[in-house]
Amino acid sequence: MTTSSSSSKQTPPERNALVRMIDVHKSFGDLVVLDGLELELRRGETTVIIGESGSGKSVILNHIVRLLRPDRGEVHYDGVRIDNLSERKLAGIRSRFGFLFQLSALFDSLTVGDNVAFPIRQHTKLSRAKVAEVVSRKLTMVGLDGIQSKRPAELSGGQKKRVALARAIALDPELILYDEPTTGLDPPRADVINELIIKLKRELGVTSVVVTHDMASANKVADRVLMLYGGKFIFDGTPKSMAASDDPRVRQFIEGRATDEDMASLRGDGHVPIGGNRQ
């Protein structure tokens, strides 16, 4: 796949694609977020999606796990169209996903062990002893075995992310979706998460999608980087080719420079309020 400008009718699907989004449109009121988006996620790769705040990166993840449906277009997982499936039929497919939410989304009333065990108890009939075994194994993978009795309030931000990641891999998913996995962490703690993303790909062979603003993270974990702009992907390539891109929109984002609109608003001669969303 190249960029979203190529039609799915013109480009045959990749045989190795685990996820396909075909001509996906999504609007919220008058706000167009996805505008004919095309996406193929290849098995075993880590794909990083970058783009401005409000550009629709998390909306893409929510379509993949079917928390949202497209206004128009199709979403396929492992050859099965899922955007039109019933909740009953979708349940089995969702058990093949792991989702690391931006704010970890741990259950404050449950212990760490019970948080990690939650999807196991929901989707399997394992005995209590077997569940405890799996929980210990998953916490060991993220370097936190032994804290099963603690509550989320007793954990640091980095520990919460790692517990949430242990929960995300509890059912041995084929696909892990990471929504801003390093947000709110200092650089050393953020790099622990980056190392875990790489470790899980290596040890579990998972396919991963990472939504992030963190360019250090993107450069470290990505096999492939996509940049979302105006509801479509305007860049699709390796971190190395992204660094060499001469597209001014890509360069401005990866260099962290303010846009002309932002500068105009700061000078008081523009019409975009500070903090306003742009497409």
mmCIF file with all atom_site columns, C-alpha atoms in Angstrom, residues 156-238:
data_model
loop_
_atom_site.group_PDB
_atom_site.id
_atom_site.type_symbol
_atom_site.label_atom_id
_atom_site.label_alt_id
_atom_site.label_comp_id
_atom_site.label_asym_id
_atom_site.label_entity_id
_atom_site.label_seq_id
_atom_site.pdbx_PDB_ins_code
_atom_site.Cartn_x
_atom_site.Cartn_y
_atom_site.Cartn_z
_atom_site.occupancy
_atom_site.B_iso_or_equiv
_atom_site.pdbx_formal_charge
_atom_site.auth_seq_id
_atom_site.auth_comp_id
_atom_site.auth_asym_id
_atom_site.auth_atom_id
_atom_site.pdbx_PDB_model_num
ATOM 1  C CA . SER A 1 156 ? 3.288  5.251   39.479 1.00 0.00 ? 156 SER A CA 1
ATOM 2  C CA . GLY A 1 157 ? 2.164  6.391   36.039 1.00 0.00 ? 157 GLY A CA 1
ATOM 3  C CA . GLY A 1 158 ? 4.692  4.104   34.351 1.00 0.00 ? 158 GLY A CA 1
ATOM 4  C CA . GLN A 1 159 ? 3.612  1.125   36.423 1.00 0.00 ? 159 GLN A CA 1
ATOM 5  C CA . LYS A 1 160 ? -0.041 1.736   35.542 1.00 0.00 ? 160 LYS A CA 1
ATOM 6  C CA . LYS A 1 161 ? 0.845  1.681   31.842 1.00 0.00 ? 161 LYS A CA 1
ATOM 7  C CA . ARG A 1 162 ? 2.709  -1.589  32.279 1.00 0.00 ? 162 ARG A CA 1
ATOM 8  C CA . VAL A 1 163 ? -0.157 -3.196  34.200 1.00 0.00 ? 163 VAL A CA 1
ATOM 9  C CA . ALA A 1 164 ? -2.556 -2.014  31.478 1.00 0.00 ? 164 ALA A CA 1
ATOM 10 C CA . LEU A 1 165 ? -0.218 -3.580  28.920 1.00 0.00 ? 165 LEU A CA 1
ATOM 11 C CA . ALA A 1 166 ? -0.176 -6.860  30.863 1.00 0.00 ? 166 ALA A CA 1
ATOM 12 C CA . ARG A 1 167 ? -3.980 -6.796  30.726 1.00 0.00 ? 167 ARG A CA 1
ATOM 13 C CA . ALA A 1 168 ? -3.884 -6.031  26.987 1.00 0.00 ? 168 ALA A CA 1
ATOM 14 C CA . ILE A 1 169 ? -1.819 -9.187  26.330 1.00 0.00 ? 169 ILE A CA 1
ATOM 15 C CA . ALA A 1 170 ? -3.722 -11.411 28.780 1.00 0.00 ? 170 ALA A CA 1
ATOM 16 C CA . LEU A 1 171 ? -5.484 -13.340 25.995 1.00 0.00 ? 171 LEU A CA 1
ATOM 17 C CA . ASP A 1 172 ? -2.406 -13.615 23.728 1.00 0.00 ? 172 ASP A CA 1
ATOM 18 C CA . PRO A 1 173 ? -3.767 -11.219 21.102 1.00 0.00 ? 173 PRO A CA 1
ATOM 19 C CA . GLU A 1 174 ? -2.789 -11.174 17.445 1.00 0.00 ? 174 GLU A CA 1
ATOM 20 C CA . LEU A 1 175 ? -3.109 -7.385  17.295 1.00 0.00 ? 175 LEU A CA 1
ATOM 21 C CA . ILE A 1 176 ? -2.235 -4.787  19.936 1.00 0.00 ? 176 ILE A CA 1
ATOM 22 C CA . LEU A 1 177 ? -3.449 -1.203  19.607 1.00 0.00 ? 177 LEU A CA 1
ATOM 23 C CA . TYR A 1 178 ? -1.574 1.438   21.587 1.00 0.00 ? 178 TYR A CA 1
ATOM 24 C CA . ASP A 1 179 ? -3.261 4.828   22.050 1.00 0.00 ? 179 ASP A CA 1
ATOM 25 C CA . GLU A 1 180 ? -0.588 7.380   23.043 1.00 0.00 ? 180 GLU A CA 1
ATOM 26 C CA . PRO A 1 181 ? 1.335  4.808   25.137 1.00 0.00 ? 181 PRO A CA 1
ATOM 27 C CA . THR A 1 182 ? 4.013  7.231   26.387 1.00 0.00 ? 182 THR A CA 1
ATOM 28 C CA . THR A 1 183 ? 1.766  10.221  27.179 1.00 0.00 ? 183 THR A CA 1
ATOM 29 C CA . GLY A 1 184 ? 2.369  11.621  30.672 1.00 0.00 ? 184 GLY A CA 1
ATOM 30 C CA . LEU A 1 185 ? 5.611  9.710   31.231 1.00 0.00 ? 185 LEU A CA 1
ATOM 31 C CA . ASP A 1 186 ? 9.096  11.137  31.672 1.00 0.00 ? 186 ASP A CA 1
ATOM 32 C CA . PRO A 1 187 ? 11.627 10.089  28.991 1.00 0.00 ? 187 PRO A CA 1
ATOM 33 C CA . PRO A 1 188 ? 13.150 7.136   30.909 1.00 0.00 ? 188 PRO A CA 1
ATOM 34 C CA . ARG A 1 189 ? 9.711  5.695   31.791 1.00 0.00 ? 189 ARG A CA 1
ATOM 35 C CA . ALA A 1 190 ? 8.506  6.324   28.232 1.00 0.00 ? 190 ALA A CA 1
ATOM 36 C CA . ASP A 1 191 ? 11.485 4.363   26.930 1.00 0.00 ? 191 ASP A CA 1
ATOM 37 C CA . VAL A 1 192 ? 10.513 1.405   29.139 1.00 0.00 ? 192 VAL A CA 1
ATOM 38 C CA . ILE A 1 193 ? 7.185  1.323   27.254 1.00 0.00 ? 193 ILE A CA 1
ATOM 39 C CA . ASN A 1 194 ? 9.022  1.558   23.919 1.00 0.00 ? 194 ASN A CA 1
ATOM 40 C CA . GLU A 1 195 ? 11.207 -1.392  24.897 1.00 0.00 ? 195 GLU A CA 1
ATOM 41 C CA . LEU A 1 196 ? 8.119  -3.382  25.910 1.00 0.00 ? 196 LEU A CA 1
ATOM 42 C CA . ILE A 1 197 ? 6.463  -2.706  22.537 1.00 0.00 ? 197 ILE A CA 1
ATOM 43 C CA . ILE A 1 198 ? 9.574  -4.059  20.818 1.00 0.00 ? 198 ILE A CA 1
ATOM 44 C CA . LYS A 1 199 ? 9.798  -7.013  23.239 1.00 0.00 ? 199 LYS A CA 1
ATOM 45 C CA . LEU A 1 200 ? 6.173  -8.063  22.690 1.00 0.00 ? 200 LEU A CA 1
ATOM 46 C CA . LYS A 1 201 ? 6.597  -7.946  18.942 1.00 0.00 ? 201 LYS A CA 1
ATOM 47 C CA . ARG A 1 202 ? 9.717  -10.096 19.196 1.00 0.00 ? 202 ARG A CA 1
ATOM 48 C CA . GLU A 1 203 ? 8.428  -12.622 21.753 1.00 0.00 ? 203 GLU A CA 1
ATOM 49 C CA . LEU A 1 204 ? 4.747  -12.837 20.812 1.00 0.00 ? 204 LEU A CA 1
ATOM 50 C CA . GLY A 1 205 ? 4.958  -12.061 17.092 1.00 0.00 ? 205 GLY A CA 1
ATOM 51 C CA . VAL A 1 206 ? 2.093  -9.586  17.392 1.00 0.00 ? 206 VAL A CA 1
ATOM 52 C CA . THR A 1 207 ? 0.977  -6.998  14.889 1.00 0.00 ? 207 THR A CA 1
ATOM 53 C CA . SER A 1 208 ? 0.943  -3.551  16.510 1.00 0.00 ? 208 SER A CA 1
ATOM 54 C CA . VAL A 1 209 ? -0.581 -0.148  15.809 1.00 0.00 ? 209 VAL A CA 1
ATOM 55 C CA . VAL A 1 210 ? 0.792  2.776   17.796 1.00 0.00 ? 210 VAL A CA 1
ATOM 56 C CA . VAL A 1 211 ? -0.868 6.194   17.814 1.00 0.00 ? 211 VAL A CA 1
ATOM 57 C CA . THR A 1 212 ? 1.566  8.773   19.161 1.00 0.00 ? 212 THR A CA 1
ATOM 58 C CA . HIS A 1 213 ? 2.862  12.353  19.114 1.00 0.00 ? 213 HIS A CA 1
ATOM 59 C CA . ASP A 1 214 ? 6.175  11.152  20.562 1.00 0.00 ? 214 ASP A CA 1
ATOM 60 C CA . MET A 1 215 ? 8.642  11.185  17.676 1.00 0.00 ? 215 MET A CA 1
ATOM 61 C CA . ALA A 1 216 ? 11.389 9.507   19.729 1.00 0.00 ? 216 ALA A CA 1
ATOM 62 C CA . SER A 1 217 ? 8.983  6.639   20.365 1.00 0.00 ? 217 SER A CA 1
ATOM 63 C CA . ALA A 1 218 ? 7.859  6.539   16.724 1.00 0.00 ? 218 ALA A CA 1
ATOM 64 C CA . ASN A 1 219 ? 11.429 6.341   15.460 1.00 0.00 ? 219 ASN A CA 1
ATOM 65 C CA . LYS A 1 220 ? 12.339 3.594   17.924 1.00 0.00 ? 220 LYS A CA 1
ATOM 66 C CA . VAL A 1 221 ? 9.412  1.178   17.586 1.00 0.00 ? 221 VAL A CA 1
ATOM 67 C CA . ALA A 1 222 ? 8.112  1.659   14.031 1.00 0.00 ? 222 ALA A CA 1
ATOM 68 C CA . ASP A 1 223 ? 8.616  -0.613  11.074 1.00 0.00 ? 223 ASP A CA 1
ATOM 69 C CA . ARG A 1 224 ? 6.336  1.742   9.191  1.00 0.00 ? 224 ARG A CA 1
ATOM 70 C CA . VAL A 1 225 ? 5.035  5.279   9.831  1.00 0.00 ? 225 VAL A CA 1
ATOM 71 C CA . LEU A 1 226 ? 1.798  6.766   8.502  1.00 0.00 ? 226 LEU A CA 1
ATOM 72 C CA . MET A 1 227 ? 0.948  10.459  8.830  1.00 0.00 ? 227 MET A CA 1
ATOM 73 C CA . LEU A 1 228 ? -2.712 11.444  8.934  1.00 0.00 ? 228 LEU A CA 1
ATOM 74 C CA . TYR A 1 229 ? -3.680 14.851  7.576  1.00 0.00 ? 229 TYR A CA 1
ATOM 75 C CA . GLY A 1 230 ? -7.030 16.112  6.320  1.00 0.00 ? 230 GLY A CA 1
ATOM 76 C CA . GLY A 1 231 ? -8.695 12.732  6.826  1.00 0.00 ? 231 GLY A CA 1
ATOM 77 C CA . LYS A 1 232 ? -6.177 10.817  4.674  1.00 0.00 ? 232 LYS A CA 1
ATOM 78 C CA . PHE A 1 233 ? -2.651 9.482   4.959  1.00 0.00 ? 233 PHE A CA 1
ATOM 79 C CA . ILE A 1 234 ? -0.160 11.817  3.327  1.00 0.00 ? 234 ILE A CA 1
ATOM 80 C CA . PHE A 1 235 ? 2.929  9.773   4.207  1.00 0.00 ? 235 PHE A CA 1
ATOM 81 C CA . ASP A 1 236 ? 3.600  6.026   4.313  1.00 0.00 ? 236 ASP A CA 1
ATOM 82 C CA . GLY A 1 237 ? 7.139  4.807   4.821  1.00 0.00 ? 237 GLY A CA 1
ATOM 83 C CA . THR A 1 238 ? 9.944  3.870   7.192  1.00 0.00 ? 238 THR A CA 1
#
